[in-house]
Coordinates of C-alpha atoms in Angstrom, one line a residue:
X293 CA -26.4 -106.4 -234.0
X294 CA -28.2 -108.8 -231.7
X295 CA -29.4 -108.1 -228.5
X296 CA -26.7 -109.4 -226.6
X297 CA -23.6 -108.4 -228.4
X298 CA -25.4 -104.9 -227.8
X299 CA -25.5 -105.4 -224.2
X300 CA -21.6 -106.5 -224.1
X301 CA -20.8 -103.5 -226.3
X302 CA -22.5 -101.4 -223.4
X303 CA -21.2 -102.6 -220.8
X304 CA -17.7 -102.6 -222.2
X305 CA -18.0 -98.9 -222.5
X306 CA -19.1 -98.6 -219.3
X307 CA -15.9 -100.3 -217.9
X308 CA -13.6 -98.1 -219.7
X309 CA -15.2 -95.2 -218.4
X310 CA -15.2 -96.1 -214.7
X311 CA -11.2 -97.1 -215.4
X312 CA -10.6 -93.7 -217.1
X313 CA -12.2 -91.9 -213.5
X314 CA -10.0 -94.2 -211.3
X315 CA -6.9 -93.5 -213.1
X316 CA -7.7 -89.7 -213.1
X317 CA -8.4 -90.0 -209.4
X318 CA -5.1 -91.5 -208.8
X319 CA -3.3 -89.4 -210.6
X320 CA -4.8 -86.3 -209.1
X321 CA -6.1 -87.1 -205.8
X322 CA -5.2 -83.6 -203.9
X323 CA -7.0 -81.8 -206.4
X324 CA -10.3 -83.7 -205.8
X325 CA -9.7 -83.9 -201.6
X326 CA -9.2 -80.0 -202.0
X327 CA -12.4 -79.3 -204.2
X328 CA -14.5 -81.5 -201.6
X329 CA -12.3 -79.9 -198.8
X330 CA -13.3 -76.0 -200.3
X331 CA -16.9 -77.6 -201.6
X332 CA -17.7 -77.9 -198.1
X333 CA -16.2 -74.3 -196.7
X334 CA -18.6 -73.0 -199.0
X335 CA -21.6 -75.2 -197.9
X336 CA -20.8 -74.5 -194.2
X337 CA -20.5 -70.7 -194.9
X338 CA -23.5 -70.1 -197.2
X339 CA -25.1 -72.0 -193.8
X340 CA -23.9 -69.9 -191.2
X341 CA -24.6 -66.4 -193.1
X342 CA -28.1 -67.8 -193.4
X343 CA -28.6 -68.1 -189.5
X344 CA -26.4 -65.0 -188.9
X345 CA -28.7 -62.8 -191.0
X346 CA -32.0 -64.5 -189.9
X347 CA -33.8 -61.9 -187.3
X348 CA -34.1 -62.8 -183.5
X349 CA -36.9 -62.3 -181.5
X350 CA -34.7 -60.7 -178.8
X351 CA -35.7 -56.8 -178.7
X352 CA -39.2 -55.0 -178.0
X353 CA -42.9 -56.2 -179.4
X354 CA -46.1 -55.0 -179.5
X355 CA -49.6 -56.2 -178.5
X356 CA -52.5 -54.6 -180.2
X357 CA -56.0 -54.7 -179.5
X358 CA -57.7 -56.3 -181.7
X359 CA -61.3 -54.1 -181.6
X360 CA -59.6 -50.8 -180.3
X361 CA -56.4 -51.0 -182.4
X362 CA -54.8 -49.5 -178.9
X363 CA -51.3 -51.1 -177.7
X364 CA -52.2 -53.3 -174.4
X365 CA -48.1 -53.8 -173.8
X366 CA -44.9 -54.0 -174.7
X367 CA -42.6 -57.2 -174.2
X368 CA -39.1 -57.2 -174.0
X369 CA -37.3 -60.9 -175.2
X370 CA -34.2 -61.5 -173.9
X371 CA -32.1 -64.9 -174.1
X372 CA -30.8 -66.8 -171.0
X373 CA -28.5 -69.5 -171.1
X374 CA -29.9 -70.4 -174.9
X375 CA -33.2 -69.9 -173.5
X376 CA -35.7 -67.3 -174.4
X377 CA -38.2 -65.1 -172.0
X378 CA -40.7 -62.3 -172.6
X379 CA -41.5 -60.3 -170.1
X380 CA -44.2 -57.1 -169.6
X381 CA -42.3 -54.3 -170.1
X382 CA -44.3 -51.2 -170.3
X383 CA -48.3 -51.6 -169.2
X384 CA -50.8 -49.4 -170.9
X385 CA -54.0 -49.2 -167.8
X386 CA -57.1 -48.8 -168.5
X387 CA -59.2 -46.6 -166.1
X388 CA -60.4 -47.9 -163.6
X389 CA -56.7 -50.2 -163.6
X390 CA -54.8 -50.6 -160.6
X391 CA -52.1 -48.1 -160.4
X392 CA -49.3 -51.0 -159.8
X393 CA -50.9 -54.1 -160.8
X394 CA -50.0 -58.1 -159.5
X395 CA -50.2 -61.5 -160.8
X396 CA -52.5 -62.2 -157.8
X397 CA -53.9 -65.4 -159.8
X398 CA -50.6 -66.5 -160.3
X399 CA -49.4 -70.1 -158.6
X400 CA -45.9 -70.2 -158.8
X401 CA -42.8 -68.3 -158.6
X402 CA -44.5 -65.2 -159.9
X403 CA -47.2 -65.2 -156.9
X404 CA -48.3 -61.7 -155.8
X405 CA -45.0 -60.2 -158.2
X406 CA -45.6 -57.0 -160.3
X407 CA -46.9 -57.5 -163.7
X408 CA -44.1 -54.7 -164.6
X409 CA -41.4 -57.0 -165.4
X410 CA -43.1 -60.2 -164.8
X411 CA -41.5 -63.0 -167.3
X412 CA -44.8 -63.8 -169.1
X413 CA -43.0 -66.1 -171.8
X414 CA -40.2 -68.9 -170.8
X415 CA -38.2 -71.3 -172.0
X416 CA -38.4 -71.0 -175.4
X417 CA -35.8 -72.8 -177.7
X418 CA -34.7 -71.2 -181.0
X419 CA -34.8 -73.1 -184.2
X420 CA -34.2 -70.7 -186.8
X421 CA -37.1 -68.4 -187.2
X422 CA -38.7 -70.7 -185.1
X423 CA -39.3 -70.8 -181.1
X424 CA -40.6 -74.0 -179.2
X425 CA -40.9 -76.0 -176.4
X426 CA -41.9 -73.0 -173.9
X427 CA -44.6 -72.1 -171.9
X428 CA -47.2 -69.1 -171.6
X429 CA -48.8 -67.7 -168.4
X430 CA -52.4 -66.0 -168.7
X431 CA -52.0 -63.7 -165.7
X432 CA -55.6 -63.4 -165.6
X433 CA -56.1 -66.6 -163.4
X434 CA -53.0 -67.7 -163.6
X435 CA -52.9 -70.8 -166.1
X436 CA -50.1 -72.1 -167.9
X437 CA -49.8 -72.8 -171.6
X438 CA -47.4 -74.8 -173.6
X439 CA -46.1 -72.1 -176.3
X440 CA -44.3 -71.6 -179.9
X441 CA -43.2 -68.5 -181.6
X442 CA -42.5 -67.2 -185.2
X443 CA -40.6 -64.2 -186.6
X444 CA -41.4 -62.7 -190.2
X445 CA -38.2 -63.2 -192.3
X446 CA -38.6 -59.4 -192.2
X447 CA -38.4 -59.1 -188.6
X448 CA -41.7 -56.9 -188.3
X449 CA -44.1 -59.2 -186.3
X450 CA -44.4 -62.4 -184.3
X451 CA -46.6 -64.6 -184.0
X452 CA -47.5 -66.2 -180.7
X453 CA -49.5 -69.8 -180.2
X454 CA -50.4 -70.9 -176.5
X455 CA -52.2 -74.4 -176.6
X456 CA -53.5 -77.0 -174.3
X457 CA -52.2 -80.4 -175.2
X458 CA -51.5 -80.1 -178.7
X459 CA -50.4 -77.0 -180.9
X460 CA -53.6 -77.7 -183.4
X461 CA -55.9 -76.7 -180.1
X462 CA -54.5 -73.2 -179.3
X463 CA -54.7 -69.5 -180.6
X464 CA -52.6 -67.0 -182.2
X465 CA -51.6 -63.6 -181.4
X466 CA -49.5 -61.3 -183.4
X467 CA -47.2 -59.1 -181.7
X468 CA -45.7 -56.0 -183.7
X469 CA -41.5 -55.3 -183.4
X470 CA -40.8 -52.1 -181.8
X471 CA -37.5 -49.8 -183.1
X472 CA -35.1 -49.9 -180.6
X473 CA -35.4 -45.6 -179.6
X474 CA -38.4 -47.7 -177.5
X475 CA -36.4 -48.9 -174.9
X476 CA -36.1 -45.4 -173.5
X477 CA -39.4 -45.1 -172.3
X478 CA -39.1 -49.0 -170.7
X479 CA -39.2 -48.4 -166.6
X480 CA -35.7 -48.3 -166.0
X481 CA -36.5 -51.5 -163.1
X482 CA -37.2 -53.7 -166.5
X483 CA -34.3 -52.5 -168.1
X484 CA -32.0 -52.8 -165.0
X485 CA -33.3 -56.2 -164.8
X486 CA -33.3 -57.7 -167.9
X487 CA -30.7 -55.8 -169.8
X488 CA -28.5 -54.1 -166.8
X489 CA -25.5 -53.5 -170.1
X490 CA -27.9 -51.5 -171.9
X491 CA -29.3 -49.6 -168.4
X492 CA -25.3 -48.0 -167.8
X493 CA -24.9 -46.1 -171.1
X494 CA -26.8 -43.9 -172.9
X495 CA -28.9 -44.7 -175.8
X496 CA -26.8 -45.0 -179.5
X497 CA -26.9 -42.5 -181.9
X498 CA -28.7 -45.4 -183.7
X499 CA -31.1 -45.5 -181.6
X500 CA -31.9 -41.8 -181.2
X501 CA -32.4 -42.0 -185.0
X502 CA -35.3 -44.5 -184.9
X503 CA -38.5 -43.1 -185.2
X504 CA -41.0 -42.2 -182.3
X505 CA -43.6 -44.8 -181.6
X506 CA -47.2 -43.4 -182.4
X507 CA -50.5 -45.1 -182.8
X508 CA -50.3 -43.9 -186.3
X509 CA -47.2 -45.8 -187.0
X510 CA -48.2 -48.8 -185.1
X511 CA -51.8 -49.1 -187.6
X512 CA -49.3 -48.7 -190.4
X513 CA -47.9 -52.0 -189.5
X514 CA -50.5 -54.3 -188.9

């Protein structure tokens, strides 16, 4: 067989193919519109189990020292208008600390406020596991840091990056997720504040089940 009667031979069987699929399209064209129509319930679905099961960084976190091992405070992340804030929620001072410290250094809104409650963390954007596009203040002299935020896919620790400029030129901190039995030693101003639901009823049995916070537990998950 030359080369050419090979190719016509091909391409003949080609056609008949493609006019076998069109004819079995026309003949059955709700079955394939309802396989593409349930294809896609499924895709959609498998989608939006994903992101419902993903962990959010709403909740209570953890910072540790890194030489000490000793908590330095709690932050409490709550979402606003599909933004997301951190704020201090429970201070562990030193001695020597003030007993009700300021942001003295601050600049801005948060002049002179408490550091109890301040809103350390805003405007963060949620992308998945993912948090961007927010800001970080460094109460120590008051500067402002452009931010991003992961969560573990097991919802035990987040990472923090505050940068100048570019993420490459910043630092990370990891932050440690508290059970929720922790909000019961928050000051009840923070709660009040910041989750004024959760400050009129009683902690869940749920809750009450979680287990205590001690520095042993907290080594045991760094």
């Amino acid at each position: 067989m030359s080369h050419e009667h090979f190719v016509r031979h091909w391409l003949a069987s080609v056609e008949l193919v493609r006019n076998e699929w069109r004819a079995a399209l026309a003949l059955q064209p709700s079955k394939c519109v309802v396989a593409a129509f349930l294809a896609g319930l499924l895709a959609l679905g498998t989608a939006a189990n994903s992101a419902a099961t993903e962990p959010v960084v709403s909740g209570l976190w953890q910072k540790i020292d890194g030489e000490s091992g000793k908590p330095v405070c709690w932050f409490l992340f709550v979402e606003r208008n599909g933004l997301y804030e951190g704020v201090i929620a429970k201070l562990f001072p030193r001695p020597g600390d003030p007993e009700k410290p300021i942001c003295s250094s601050c600049r801005d809104d948060r002049k002179n406020a408490p550091l109890l409650g301040l809103p350390l963390i805003r405007g963060m954007k949620r992308n998945g596991l993912s948090y961007q596009d927010g800001n970080i203040l460094d109460p120590r002299d008051g500067n402002i840091y452009s931010a991003m935020m992961t969560v573990s896919p097991d919802d035990k620790t987040l990472t923090v990056r505050g940068y100048l400029g570019i993420a490459l030129f910043g630092r990370d901190e990891t932050w440690y997720r508290l059970p929720q039995s922790a909000l019961k030693v928050v000051d009840p101003v923070v709660t009040a504040k910041y989750l004024p639901a959760q400050a009129k009823v009683a902690p869940s049995m749920e809750a009450l089940r979680q287990p205590e916070i001690t520095a042993k537990s907290t080594a045991a998950v760094r």
